[in-house]
Each structure stands twice: as C-alpha cells, then as structure tokens.
mmCIF file of C-alpha atoms and ligand atoms in Angstrom:
data_model
loop_
_atom_site.group_PDB
_atom_site.id
_atom_site.type_symbol
_atom_site.label_atom_id
_atom_site.label_comp_id
_atom_site.label_asym_id
_atom_site.label_seq_id
_atom_site.Cartn_x
_atom_site.Cartn_y
_atom_site.Cartn_z
ATOM 1 C CA MET G 1 19.092 122.467 29.252
ATOM 2 C CA THR G 2 16.293 120.754 30.791
ATOM 3 C CA TYR G 3 16.974 117.183 32.963
ATOM 4 C CA ILE G 4 13.594 116.972 33.285
ATOM 5 C CA ARG G 5 11.608 114.568 30.589
ATOM 6 C CA SER G 6 8.011 115.441 30.044
ATOM 7 C CA THR G 7 5.727 112.582 30.764
ATOM 8 C CA PHE G 8 2.550 113.673 28.633
ATOM 9 C CA ARG G 9 2.540 111.732 25.642
ATOM 10 C CA HIS G 10 -0.291 112.627 23.012
ATOM 11 C CA PRO G 11 -3.037 110.118 23.290
ATOM 12 C CA ALA G 12 -2.715 109.544 19.035
ATOM 13 C CA LEU G 13 0.578 108.978 19.087
ATOM 14 C CA PRO G 14 0.883 105.540 17.437
ATOM 15 C CA LYS G 15 1.211 102.139 18.636
ATOM 16 C CA ASN G 16 3.081 98.713 17.486
ATOM 17 C CA GLU G 17 1.893 95.490 17.784
ATOM 18 C CA LEU G 18 2.349 94.636 20.888
ATOM 19 C CA GLY G 19 0.566 98.327 22.292
ATOM 20 C CA PHE G 20 3.613 100.374 22.960
ATOM 21 C CA THR G 21 4.502 103.765 21.859
ATOM 22 C CA ALA G 22 7.961 104.657 20.753
ATOM 23 C CA ASP G 23 8.501 105.986 24.614
ATOM 24 C CA HIS G 24 8.575 102.558 26.119
ATOM 25 C CA TYR G 25 11.598 101.751 23.622
ATOM 26 C CA GLN G 26 13.974 104.849 25.435
ATOM 27 C CA GLY G 27 16.346 105.130 28.082
ATOM 28 C CA ASN G 28 17.308 107.598 30.695
ATOM 29 C CA LEU G 29 18.350 111.218 29.570
ATOM 30 C CA SER G 30 21.550 110.814 27.907
ATOM 31 C CA THR G 31 24.469 112.745 29.583
ATOM 32 C CA LEU G 32 26.650 112.591 26.530
ATOM 33 C CA CYS G 33 27.621 115.622 24.826
ATOM 34 C CA ALA G 34 24.604 116.867 22.633
ATOM 35 C CA GLY G 35 25.419 116.199 18.830
ATOM 36 C CA CYS G 36 27.238 113.015 19.498
ATOM 37 C CA GLY G 37 26.824 110.660 16.890
ATOM 38 C CA HIS G 38 26.019 107.881 19.701
ATOM 39 C CA ASP G 39 22.817 109.716 20.358
ATOM 40 C CA SER G 40 21.930 108.974 17.169
ATOM 41 C CA ILE G 41 22.849 105.395 16.931
ATOM 42 C CA ASN G 42 20.509 105.254 20.241
ATOM 43 C CA ALA G 43 17.474 106.753 18.772
ATOM 44 C CA ALA G 44 17.587 104.523 15.858
ATOM 45 C CA ILE G 45 17.919 101.567 18.109
ATOM 46 C CA VAL G 46 14.935 102.927 19.666
ATOM 47 C CA GLU G 47 12.848 102.805 16.336
ATOM 48 C CA ALA G 48 14.150 99.820 15.102
ATOM 49 C CA CYS G 49 12.752 97.915 18.251
ATOM 50 C CA TRP G 50 9.428 99.493 18.326
ATOM 51 C CA GLN G 51 9.168 99.037 14.356
ATOM 52 C CA LEU G 52 10.182 94.467 14.964
ATOM 53 C CA ASN G 53 7.594 94.556 18.157
ATOM 54 C CA ILE G 54 10.006 93.503 20.596
ATOM 55 C CA GLU G 55 9.503 92.788 24.076
ATOM 56 C CA PRO G 56 11.643 94.816 26.000
ATOM 57 C CA HIS G 57 12.557 92.126 28.995
ATOM 58 C CA LYS G 58 13.485 89.830 25.470
ATOM 59 C CA VAL G 59 16.209 91.741 25.218
ATOM 60 C CA ALA G 60 20.106 92.108 27.228
ATOM 61 C CA LYS G 61 22.379 94.894 26.215
ATOM 62 C CA LEU G 62 25.761 94.693 26.850
ATOM 63 C CA SER G 63 29.120 96.782 26.578
ATOM 64 C CA GLY G 64 32.195 97.486 27.774
ATOM 65 C CA ILE G 65 33.760 100.846 28.523
ATOM 66 C CA GLY G 66 33.837 104.152 27.086
ATOM 67 C CA CYS G 67 30.958 107.077 26.352
ATOM 68 C CA SER G 68 29.613 104.231 23.309
ATOM 69 C CA SER G 69 29.400 101.280 26.233
ATOM 70 C CA LYS G 70 27.617 104.103 28.427
ATOM 71 C CA SER G 71 24.892 104.147 25.600
ATOM 72 C CA PRO G 72 22.908 101.312 26.592
ATOM 73 C CA ALA G 73 21.533 103.534 29.480
ATOM 74 C CA TYR G 74 20.127 105.863 27.009
ATOM 75 C CA PHE G 75 17.623 102.903 25.282
ATOM 76 C CA LEU G 76 15.534 99.945 26.434
ATOM 77 C CA SER G 77 14.883 100.952 29.753
ATOM 78 C CA ASN G 78 12.486 98.017 30.373
ATOM 79 C CA SER G 79 15.406 95.718 29.260
ATOM 80 C CA HIS G 80 18.478 93.592 30.948
ATOM 81 C CA GLY G 81 21.275 95.478 31.171
ATOM 82 C CA PHE G 82 25.273 94.497 31.911
ATOM 83 C CA ASN G 83 28.110 97.018 31.586
ATOM 84 C CA SER G 84 30.889 95.196 31.769
ATOM 85 C CA VAL G 85 34.646 96.172 31.239
ATOM 86 C CA HIS G 86 36.937 97.520 28.646
ATOM 87 C CA GLY G 87 36.835 95.224 25.788
ATOM 88 C CA ARG G 88 35.364 92.242 27.694
ATOM 89 C CA MET G 89 31.875 92.524 26.531
ATOM 90 C CA PRO G 90 31.784 89.494 24.451
ATOM 91 C CA SER G 91 32.679 86.959 27.139
ATOM 92 C CA VAL G 92 29.852 88.379 29.460
ATOM 93 C CA ALA G 93 27.913 88.088 26.108
ATOM 94 C CA THR G 94 28.767 84.402 25.577
ATOM 95 C CA GLY G 95 28.523 83.447 28.876
ATOM 96 C CA ALA G 96 24.731 84.850 29.212
ATOM 97 C CA ASN G 97 23.667 83.803 25.675
ATOM 98 C CA LEU G 98 24.876 80.158 26.907
ATOM 99 C CA ALA G 99 22.950 80.374 30.085
ATOM 100 C CA ASN G 100 20.075 81.779 28.267
ATOM 101 C CA ARG G 101 18.958 81.482 24.501
ATOM 102 C CA ASP G 102 16.228 82.815 24.541
ATOM 103 C CA LEU G 103 17.430 86.519 24.700
ATOM 104 C CA ILE G 104 18.187 89.187 22.219
ATOM 105 C CA TYR G 105 21.924 89.702 23.260
ATOM 106 C CA PHE G 106 22.639 93.427 22.042
ATOM 107 C CA GLY G 107 26.193 94.310 22.597
ATOM 108 C CA VAL G 108 27.084 98.213 21.776
ATOM 109 C CA SER G 109 31.571 98.862 21.909
ATOM 110 C CA GLY G 110 33.702 101.877 20.990
ATOM 111 C CA ASP G 111 36.189 101.714 18.412
ATOM 112 C CA GLY G 112 38.936 102.077 21.249
ATOM 113 C CA ASP G 113 37.027 99.035 23.155
ATOM 114 C CA THR G 114 36.813 96.692 20.365
ATOM 115 C CA ALA G 115 40.145 97.704 17.856
ATOM 116 C CA SER G 116 42.448 97.633 20.914
ATOM 117 C CA ILE G 117 42.081 96.427 24.484
ATOM 118 C CA GLY G 118 39.048 94.305 23.190
ATOM 119 C CA MET G 119 40.774 92.851 19.705
ATOM 120 C CA GLY G 120 41.207 89.381 21.171
ATOM 121 C CA GLN G 121 37.584 88.869 22.746
ATOM 122 C CA PHE G 122 36.127 90.167 19.355
ATOM 123 C CA VAL G 123 37.700 87.931 17.051
ATOM 124 C CA HIS G 124 36.881 84.809 19.059
ATOM 125 C CA VAL G 125 33.267 85.665 19.577
ATOM 126 C CA ILE G 126 33.410 86.339 15.323
ATOM 127 C CA ARG G 127 34.700 82.733 15.204
ATOM 128 C CA ARG G 128 32.397 80.843 17.612
ATOM 129 C CA ASN G 129 29.122 82.111 15.695
ATOM 130 C CA LEU G 130 27.279 83.867 18.799
ATOM 131 C CA ASN G 131 23.799 85.010 17.986
ATOM 132 C CA MET G 132 24.343 88.737 19.085
ATOM 133 C CA VAL G 133 24.258 92.034 17.500
ATOM 134 C CA TYR G 134 27.696 93.564 17.894
ATOM 135 C CA LEU G 135 27.656 97.506 17.326
ATOM 136 C CA VAL G 136 30.917 99.692 17.193
ATOM 137 C CA MET G 137 30.028 103.264 17.750
ATOM 138 C CA ASN G 138 33.287 104.041 15.406
ATOM 139 C CA ASN G 139 34.946 107.706 15.836
ATOM 140 C CA GLY G 140 38.116 107.167 15.269
ATOM 141 C CA CYS G 141 39.134 107.899 18.896
ATOM 142 C CA TYR G 142 39.029 107.408 22.668
ATOM 143 C CA GLY G 143 35.897 109.915 23.645
ATOM 144 C CA LEU G 144 35.641 109.468 27.121
ATOM 145 C CA THR G 145 39.285 109.279 27.564
ATOM 146 C CA LYS G 146 39.524 113.258 25.844
ATOM 147 C CA GLY G 147 40.254 112.085 22.341
ATOM 148 C CA GLN G 148 43.222 110.135 21.884
ATOM 149 C CA ASP G 149 43.511 108.393 18.828
ATOM 150 C CA SER G 150 42.045 104.948 18.452
ATOM 151 C CA ALA G 151 43.190 101.947 16.199
ATOM 152 C CA THR G 152 40.089 102.817 13.384
ATOM 153 C CA ALA G 153 41.735 106.294 12.868
ATOM 154 C CA ASP G 154 42.979 106.532 9.311
ATOM 155 C CA ALA G 155 46.537 107.524 8.463
ATOM 156 C CA GLY G 156 46.981 111.178 7.962
ATOM 157 C CA SER G 157 43.641 111.676 9.904
ATOM 158 C CA LYS G 158 43.949 115.258 12.299
ATOM 159 C CA ASN G 159 42.674 115.334 15.009
ATOM 160 C CA LYS G 160 41.877 118.489 17.079
ATOM 161 C CA SER G 161 45.379 119.389 18.262
ATOM 162 C CA GLY G 162 46.427 119.370 14.505
ATOM 163 C CA HIS G 163 48.605 116.351 15.468
ATOM 164 C CA GLU G 164 48.383 113.720 12.110
ATOM 165 C CA ASN G 165 48.099 110.095 12.451
ATOM 166 C CA LEU G 166 50.997 107.841 11.126
ATOM 167 C CA PHE G 167 49.259 104.378 11.302
ATOM 168 C CA ALA G 168 47.192 102.604 9.168
ATOM 169 C CA ALA G 169 43.620 102.476 10.637
ATOM 170 C CA ILE G 170 42.512 98.512 11.673
ATOM 171 C CA ASP G 171 38.899 98.311 9.316
ATOM 172 C CA LEU G 172 36.704 96.468 11.390
ATOM 173 C CA SER G 173 33.963 95.209 8.939
ATOM 174 C CA SER G 174 37.040 93.885 6.480
ATOM 175 C CA LEU G 175 38.517 91.923 9.275
ATOM 176 C CA ALA G 176 34.790 90.836 10.332
ATOM 177 C CA ILE G 177 34.167 89.438 7.058
ATOM 178 C CA GLU G 178 37.568 87.902 6.901
ATOM 179 C CA LEU G 179 37.136 86.007 10.039
ATOM 180 C CA GLY G 180 33.635 84.713 9.228
ATOM 181 C CA ALA G 181 31.149 87.235 10.269
ATOM 182 C CA THR G 182 27.986 85.425 8.910
ATOM 183 C CA PHE G 183 26.158 89.346 8.872
ATOM 184 C CA VAL G 184 28.299 92.473 8.324
ATOM 185 C CA ALA G 185 27.071 96.168 7.849
ATOM 186 C CA GLN G 186 28.141 99.729 7.933
ATOM 187 C CA SER G 187 26.065 102.541 8.176
ATOM 188 C CA PHE G 188 26.494 106.397 9.345
ATOM 189 C CA SER G 189 24.989 107.699 12.916
ATOM 190 C CA GLY G 190 23.525 110.560 10.346
ATOM 191 C CA ASP G 191 21.347 108.243 7.928
ATOM 192 C CA LYS G 192 18.825 107.071 9.819
ATOM 193 C CA GLU G 193 16.982 105.625 6.857
ATOM 194 C CA GLN G 194 19.487 103.511 6.740
ATOM 195 C CA LEU G 195 20.680 102.498 10.049
ATOM 196 C CA VAL G 196 16.616 101.699 11.313
ATOM 197 C CA PRO G 197 16.169 98.651 9.000
ATOM 198 C CA LEU G 198 19.955 97.060 9.302
ATOM 199 C CA LEU G 199 19.691 97.262 12.869
ATOM 200 C CA MET G 200 16.542 95.162 12.202
ATOM 201 C CA ALA G 201 17.439 93.338 10.383
ATOM 202 C CA ALA G 202 20.830 92.283 12.625
ATOM 203 C CA MET G 203 17.973 91.671 15.288
ATOM 204 C CA SER G 204 16.930 88.868 12.996
ATOM 205 C CA HIS G 205 20.173 87.592 12.030
ATOM 206 C CA ASN G 206 20.724 84.032 13.395
ATOM 207 C CA GLY G 207 24.304 84.073 14.370
ATOM 208 C CA PHE G 208 26.424 87.079 14.757
ATOM 209 C CA ALA G 209 25.207 89.955 13.366
ATOM 210 C CA PHE G 210 28.146 93.171 13.162
ATOM 211 C CA LEU G 211 27.313 96.561 12.443
ATOM 212 C CA ASN G 212 30.409 99.378 12.181
ATOM 213 C CA VAL G 213 28.682 102.428 12.280
ATOM 214 C CA ILE G 214 30.767 106.050 11.844
ATOM 215 C CA SER G 215 29.369 108.290 14.605
ATOM 216 C CA PRO G 216 31.663 111.472 14.929
ATOM 217 C CA CYS G 217 32.934 112.655 18.257
ATOM 218 C CA VAL G 218 31.927 116.338 17.807
ATOM 219 C CA THR G 219 33.997 117.368 21.270
ATOM 220 C CA PHE G 220 36.999 115.639 19.840
ATOM 221 C CA ASN G 221 37.047 114.338 16.878
ATOM 222 C CA ASN G 222 35.207 116.670 14.427
ATOM 223 C CA ASN G 223 37.501 119.629 13.033
ATOM 224 C CA VAL G 224 38.709 119.744 9.529
ATOM 225 C CA GLY G 225 41.707 117.169 8.738
ATOM 226 C CA SER G 226 39.477 113.991 10.583
ATOM 227 C CA THR G 227 38.129 111.713 8.269
ATOM 228 C CA LYS G 228 35.642 110.560 11.397
ATOM 229 C CA SER G 229 34.185 114.292 11.348
ATOM 230 C CA TYR G 230 30.551 114.818 9.984
ATOM 231 C CA ASP G 231 31.202 116.579 7.177
ATOM 232 C CA TYR G 232 33.696 114.184 5.994
ATOM 233 C CA VAL G 233 31.987 110.974 6.323
ATOM 234 C CA ARG G 234 28.977 112.823 4.680
ATOM 235 C CA GLU G 235 30.887 114.037 1.634
ATOM 236 C CA HIS G 236 32.632 110.417 1.566
ATOM 237 C CA VAL G 237 29.864 107.655 2.134
ATOM 238 C CA ALA G 238 28.945 105.483 -0.928
ATOM 239 C CA ALA G 239 26.204 102.923 -0.006
ATOM 240 C CA THR G 240 26.045 99.471 -1.388
ATOM 241 C CA ALA G 241 22.017 99.558 -1.948
ATOM 242 C CA THR G 242 19.220 100.780 -0.060
ATOM 243 C CA VAL G 243 17.758 98.618 2.704
ATOM 244 C CA ASP G 244 14.070 97.869 3.223
ATOM 245 C CA PHE G 245 13.596 95.275 5.759
ATOM 246 C CA VAL G 246 9.673 93.926 6.462
ATOM 247 C CA PRO G 247 9.482 91.778 9.240
ATOM 248 C CA MET G 248 7.846 88.557 9.402
ATOM 249 C CA MET G 249 4.315 88.202 8.745
ATOM 250 C CA ARG G 250 4.327 91.686 7.544
ATOM 251 C CA GLU G 251 2.474 92.508 4.183
ATOM 252 C CA ILE G 252 5.010 93.381 1.773
ATOM 253 C CA THR G 253 3.380 96.645 0.441
ATOM 254 C CA ALA G 254 6.668 98.612 -1.898
ATOM 255 C CA THR G 255 6.522 97.709 -5.583
ATOM 256 C CA TYR G 256 9.926 96.984 -7.431
ATOM 257 C CA GLU G 257 11.382 96.953 -10.439
ATOM 258 C CA ALA G 258 11.895 93.459 -12.015
ATOM 259 C CA GLY G 259 15.927 92.494 -11.780
ATOM 260 C CA SER G 260 17.368 95.811 -9.570
ATOM 261 C CA VAL G 261 15.892 94.206 -6.268
ATOM 262 C CA LYS G 262 17.976 90.985 -4.268
ATOM 263 C CA GLU G 263 15.552 89.346 -2.009
ATOM 264 C CA LEU G 264 17.203 87.809 1.403
ATOM 265 C CA THR G 265 15.204 85.555 3.829
ATOM 266 C CA MET G 266 16.287 85.380 7.127
ATOM 267 C CA HIS G 267 15.958 82.669 9.618
ATOM 268 C CA ASP G 268 12.895 83.876 11.341
ATOM 269 C CA GLY G 269 11.036 84.404 7.750
ATOM 270 C CA SER G 270 11.315 87.920 7.749
ATOM 271 C CA VAL G 271 12.659 89.843 4.424
ATOM 272 C CA ILE G 272 15.586 92.308 3.313
ATOM 273 C CA HIS G 273 15.004 93.953 0.079
ATOM 274 C CA LEU G 274 17.976 95.589 -1.092
ATOM 275 C CA ASN G 275 18.282 97.927 -4.510
ATOM 276 C CA LYS G 276 21.566 97.710 -5.869
ATOM 277 C CA LEU G 277 23.547 100.707 -6.575
ATOM 278 C CA GLN G 278 27.081 98.643 -6.828
ATOM 279 C CA LYS G 279 27.221 96.824 -9.684
ATOM 280 C CA ASP G 280 30.308 94.597 -8.631
ATOM 281 C CA TRP G 281 29.056 93.452 -5.339
ATOM 282 C CA ASP G 282 27.243 90.359 -4.267
ATOM 283 C CA PRO G 283 25.874 90.248 -0.385
ATOM 284 C CA SER G 284 26.040 86.888 -0.142
ATOM 285 C CA ASP G 285 29.567 86.253 -1.756
ATOM 286 C CA ARG G 286 31.876 86.960 1.265
ATOM 287 C CA LEU G 287 35.412 87.888 -1.479
ATOM 288 C CA SER G 288 32.904 90.214 -3.868
ATOM 289 C CA ALA G 289 31.926 91.705 0.005
ATOM 290 C CA ALA G 290 35.781 92.256 1.034
ATOM 291 C CA ASP G 291 36.714 93.478 -2.722
ATOM 292 C CA ALA G 292 33.757 95.944 -2.578
ATOM 293 C CA VAL G 293 34.869 97.372 0.854
ATOM 294 C CA ARG G 294 38.746 97.117 -0.032
ATOM 295 C CA ASP G 295 38.008 99.252 -3.605
ATOM 296 C CA ALA G 296 35.854 101.658 -2.185
ATOM 297 C CA LYS G 297 38.660 102.534 0.610
ATOM 298 C CA GLY G 298 41.308 102.877 -2.380
ATOM 299 C CA ARG G 299 38.583 105.578 -3.749
ATOM 300 C CA ASN G 300 38.562 107.137 -0.158
ATOM 301 C CA GLU G 301 35.119 105.895 0.077
ATOM 302 C CA ILE G 302 32.890 104.958 3.163
ATOM 303 C CA LEU G 303 31.296 101.519 1.820
ATOM 304 C CA THR G 304 27.795 101.432 3.584
ATOM 305 C CA GLY G 305 24.342 99.435 3.755
ATOM 306 C CA LEU G 306 24.546 95.831 4.081
ATOM 307 C CA LEU G 307 28.382 94.192 3.201
ATOM 308 C CA TYR G 308 27.509 90.560 3.543
ATOM 309 C CA VAL G 309 25.027 88.059 5.005
ATOM 310 C CA ASN G 310 24.799 84.322 5.122
ATOM 311 C CA GLU G 311 21.375 83.641 5.110
ATOM 312 C CA ASN G 312 22.023 79.907 6.603
ATOM 313 C CA SER G 313 24.430 80.347 9.331
ATOM 314 C CA THR G 314 24.406 78.086 12.231
ATOM 315 C CA GLU G 315 24.969 79.868 15.687
ATOM 316 C CA LEU G 316 26.898 78.568 18.479
ATOM 317 C CA HIS G 317 23.836 76.624 20.371
ATOM 318 C CA ASP G 318 23.368 74.873 17.218
ATOM 319 C CA LEU G 319 26.761 73.697 16.472
ATOM 320 C CA ILE G 320 27.648 73.047 20.347
ATOM 321 C CA ASN G 321 23.744 70.888 20.493
ATOM 322 C CA THR G 322 23.305 72.880 23.466
ATOM 323 C CA SER G 323 19.463 72.225 25.236
ATOM 324 C CA ASP G 324 16.958 74.279 23.878
ATOM 325 C CA ARG G 325 15.958 75.100 27.208
ATOM 326 C CA PRO G 326 17.453 78.265 29.060
ATOM 327 C CA LEU G 327 19.701 76.857 31.998
ATOM 328 C CA ASN G 328 17.762 78.037 34.914
ATOM 329 C CA SER G 329 14.844 75.888 34.084
ATOM 330 C CA LEU G 330 16.461 73.030 33.613
ATOM 331 C CA SER G 331 15.683 70.898 36.721
ATOM 332 C CA LYS G 332 18.207 67.740 38.446
ATOM 333 C CA GLY G 333 16.238 65.473 36.576
ATOM 334 C CA ASP G 334 17.037 66.745 33.465
ATOM 335 C CA LEU G 335 21.140 67.523 34.453
ATOM 336 C CA CYS G 336 21.592 64.217 35.820
ATOM 337 C CA PRO G 337 21.176 61.285 33.635
ATOM 338 C CA GLY G 338 21.145 58.244 35.937
ATOM 339 C CA SER G 339 24.086 55.494 36.345
ATOM 340 C CA THR G 340 23.230 53.624 33.926
ATOM 341 C CA VAL G 341 23.657 56.242 31.198
ATOM 342 C CA LEU G 342 27.034 57.325 33.190
ATOM 343 C CA ASP G 343 28.285 53.876 32.599
ATOM 344 C CA ALA G 344 27.678 53.602 29.277
ATOM 345 C CA PHE G 345 29.539 56.479 28.600
ATOM 346 C CA ASN G 346 32.136 55.756 30.874
ATOM 347 C CA ARG G 347 32.759 52.364 28.828
ATOM 348 C CA SER G 348 32.822 54.526 25.460
ATOM 349 C CA LEU G 349 35.526 55.982 26.252
ATOM 350 C CA ARG G 350 37.737 53.030 27.462
HETATM 351 C C1 TPP X 1 41.344 98.057 31.805
HETATM 352 C C2 TPP X 1 40.637 99.552 31.410
HETATM 353 N N1 TPP X 1 42.375 100.546 30.617
HETATM 354 C C3 TPP X 1 41.637 102.015 30.042
HETATM 355 C C4 TPP X 1 40.636 102.213 30.290
HETATM 356 C C5 TPP X 1 40.446 103.826 29.826
HETATM 357 N N2 TPP X 1 39.065 104.329 28.898
HETATM 358 C C6 TPP X 1 38.225 104.159 29.211
HETATM 359 S S1 TPP X 1 37.548 104.486 28.097
HETATM 360 C C7 TPP X 1 38.626 104.318 27.255
HETATM 361 C C8 TPP X 1 38.261 104.629 25.398
HETATM 362 C C9 TPP X 1 37.047 104.821 25.253
HETATM 363 O O1 TPP X 1 37.501 105.028 23.835
HETATM 364 P P1 TPP X 1 35.995 103.985 22.822
HETATM 365 O O2 TPP X 1 35.627 102.335 23.193
HETATM 366 O O3 TPP X 1 36.421 104.205 21.531
HETATM 367 O O4 TPP X 1 34.932 104.730 23.200
HETATM 368 P P2 TPP X 1 34.384 105.978 22.970
HETATM 369 O O5 TPP X 1 34.508 106.770 24.233
HETATM 370 O O6 TPP X 1 34.515 106.899 21.867
HETATM 371 O O7 TPP X 1 32.542 106.102 22.743
HETATM 372 C C10 TPP X 1 39.614 104.441 27.577
HETATM 373 C C11 TPP X 1 41.042 103.867 27.237
HETATM 374 C C12 TPP X 1 39.723 101.435 31.348
HETATM 375 N N3 TPP X 1 38.717 101.907 31.682
HETATM 376 N N4 TPP X 1 40.032 100.091 31.741
HETATM 377 S S1 SF4 X 2 33.262 113.017 24.102
HETATM 378 FE FE1 SF4 X 2 32.618 112.459 22.156
HETATM 379 S S2 SF4 X 2 31.943 110.349 22.290
HETATM 380 FE FE2 SF4 X 2 32.300 111.243 24.225
HETATM 381 S S3 SF4 X 2 29.850 111.569 24.477
HETATM 382 FE FE3 SF4 X 2 30.794 113.633 23.863
HETATM 383 S S4 SF4 X 2 31.018 113.578 21.719
HETATM 384 FE FE4 SF4 X 2 30.118 111.765 21.913
#
C-alpha cells in the first residue's frame, strides 16, 4: 500500500468548463478502511462537483464526528472546511450560511452523528429550510468507536458479534419528508451512476437537500445477518426511477419516450429527468413519497432515487428577509440606518 499520490496527470485528461480536471476536486489520501462505503461516496462527490463546474473555493464542507465526518478531508481540498462537534454540524452550518449566503454548504454526517446525539439539530435545520446539502453516510453503526449499533440499525439486524438489534430503526428519509424537507433522496454508495446525478440535483436545490446514502462499514457491519451489508443492500434496493441531471445551460442530448419521463426544473434552471419505475409515486407529492418509502419498507426493500422535491421551495434567507450580501461586505453605513429611521422604528413599537 502506498501513501504517496502520484502528481503525474495524463495531458489528455478531460477538463470541465472551468479548465479543471477531476483531480482538482480531490482531497487528501483517505485513511478510512479499504472498501469503506464512505470512500465511494467521496469519489461521487468529486465527480459531481467536477461535472457541475463548481469553483472549489465557493464550497464550505461541514461535518460532525465519526468516520463519515472525517470524509470532507478526502474531497475538495481547495474548499473551506469545518469539522465540528459530534451531532452539532447543523448549528455551525446555520451560522456560516447566515453570515455568507454566497457559498454552497455541504454537510456530511453519520447515522450516529445524526440519528442520536444530533437528532435535535437535524430536525430544526430541516424546519428552517437552510440552503444546504445534508448527506448522511448511513452504515447502521458507530464505525469510529468500533461498531456499536446505531439508531438506524434495523430490528433483527445482526452485528459482527452476532448480537441481534431489538429496537426499530429510525428512518431518516421518512422523518425528513414528514418534517417538510424540500428535497429528499436515498441512494447506495455502490451505485455511482445514481448517486452522482442525485448529488448534482441536491447541490442545485434551493433549500434543505437531504441525502440518505447506505454506506456499508466493511470492518464492523458487513456480516451475514446485517441489513446494512453490501450483499444485503445489493439484493434489496428498489429504485423509484432512473435519474438524469442536466445542469443549467447544458444542452439536453438524450431522447425520452413520451410519457415515461417526469421533468423537474430547479431554481437555477437545471433540469432533472426521472424515468419512473414505480407506478404509485409522485416526487412532487409529499404524501405519495412518504407512502412509497413506507410500502417499500414493508416489502423489506430500500427505496432509492429522488423521493421528494419541492421545486418552489423558499429557503431560510428568503423566509427571514436577510441581506443579499455576505455580512463581511456590509459597511457601518449599511448596518446603521441613522437616528431618523431608529426614531420612527421606536415610535412604531409604542
Ligand atoms: C460528545 C461526544 N460523544 C461521543 C463521542 C464518541 N463518538 C465518536 S464518533 C461516534 C459515532 C460515530 O458514528 P457515526 O456518526 O454513525 O459515524 P461512522 O463512524 O459510522 O461513519 C461516537 C459515539 C464523541 N466524539 N463526542
Ligand atoms: S470502521 Fe467502518 S465506517 Fe469506519 S472507516 Fe472502517 S469501514 Fe468505514
């Protein structure tokens, strides 16, 4: 195993519209276990940002604590980053986003980080519709602290020592839909073809975009009897639709059979094409999305794809009517309205 990454790049490597090759979006060499699902998700994030022509310095990566929360070190080295406290990524994201709305906020969390210690923060960041991507790398266990069952472990799932989990799992996607999240998608770390367009769509969404990605922990939860192992997930995934994402201004080249495709236009003009596989599901209808997830669970299936989206979502800044400009660009003159305005305001409160 080598710890040195070659700096040689083939001169014919494809470049995006900014002139960058994909390696410009990579991070440090990963220290995660070989085969960890989290590393496949990191590779998908690199690919999605490259394809979307994102300027890395326009991204802020945020995380809590866990193997998953270490992941932002392994993508987008040229971006801003803040590795916070266990379960507290949403409050750091909220503060940063309110201070500067011009960045893309990309939060990475684990199922332990979100569904236990961070649950209070998770539900409130959804409620506020903070404009961010919130990605949970969901392996059903606490990988970093040696594989204890997490709150997303399914009842009856066995861990490496053969112990059977007694408690019902918290379904993060159902919860997010219930709480009014404006974009909810589910995927599998081993399905890059589905994950990359979902990531691109999530980053183009105006509001809170939640991605629950099943990401097997090869060291502590990949055994027979675990419902988060590679084998189990591969055998039980059921996609809502095949997803194709066309960024704003890019020509639509594929042809679609009339009636089979649902087209969704995002806030920035990008387009998502969904080739529907599930009959009784409409991604713009919250109840239908919630029913589809629940019905799939009843069949022991993991429903993947874009589950729900509200294309007309109003994000937090627009809800509370903040300044269009980052706070660090406001001068004293912008912030102090003067005594006449203050007197009028005080009179209005009497
Ligand atoms: C306040 C606090 N409590 C507990 C811990 C110990 N701890 C570190 S990571 C972790 C759970 C990690 O699990 P998860 O979020 O699912 O991430 P994974 O490692 O599985 O990717 C825990 C309990 C901590 N670091 N801080
Ligand atoms: S312990 Fe599990 S979650 Fe952590 S890096 Fe290893 S395989 Fe991944």
